[in-house]
CSV table of C-alpha atoms in Angstrom, one decimal:
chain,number,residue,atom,x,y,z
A,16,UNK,CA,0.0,0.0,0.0
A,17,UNK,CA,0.9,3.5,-0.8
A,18,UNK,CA,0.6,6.5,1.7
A,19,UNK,CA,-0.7,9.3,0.6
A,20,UNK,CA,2.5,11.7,1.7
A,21,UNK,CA,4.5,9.2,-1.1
A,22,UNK,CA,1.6,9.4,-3.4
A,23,UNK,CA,2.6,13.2,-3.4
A,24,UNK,CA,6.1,13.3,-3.4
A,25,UNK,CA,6.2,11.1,-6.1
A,26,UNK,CA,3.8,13.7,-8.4
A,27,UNK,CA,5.5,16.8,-7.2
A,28,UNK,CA,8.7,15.0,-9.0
A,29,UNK,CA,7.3,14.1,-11.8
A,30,UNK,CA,6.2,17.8,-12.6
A,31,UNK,CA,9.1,19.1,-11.4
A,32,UNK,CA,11.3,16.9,-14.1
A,33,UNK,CA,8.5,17.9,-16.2
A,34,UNK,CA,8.8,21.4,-16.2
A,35,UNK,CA,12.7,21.3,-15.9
A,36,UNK,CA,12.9,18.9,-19.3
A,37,UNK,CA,10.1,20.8,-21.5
């Protein structure tokens, strides 16, 4: 199971790599 804190971090990152790449 995946808390909801990890959930989040993991999203933040993903746009953050996002809007650093594009």
């Amino acid at each position: 199971m995946f808390s909801r804190g990890d959930t989040e971090r993991k999203m933040r990152r993903a746009i953050s790599l996002s809007l650093f790449l594009f």
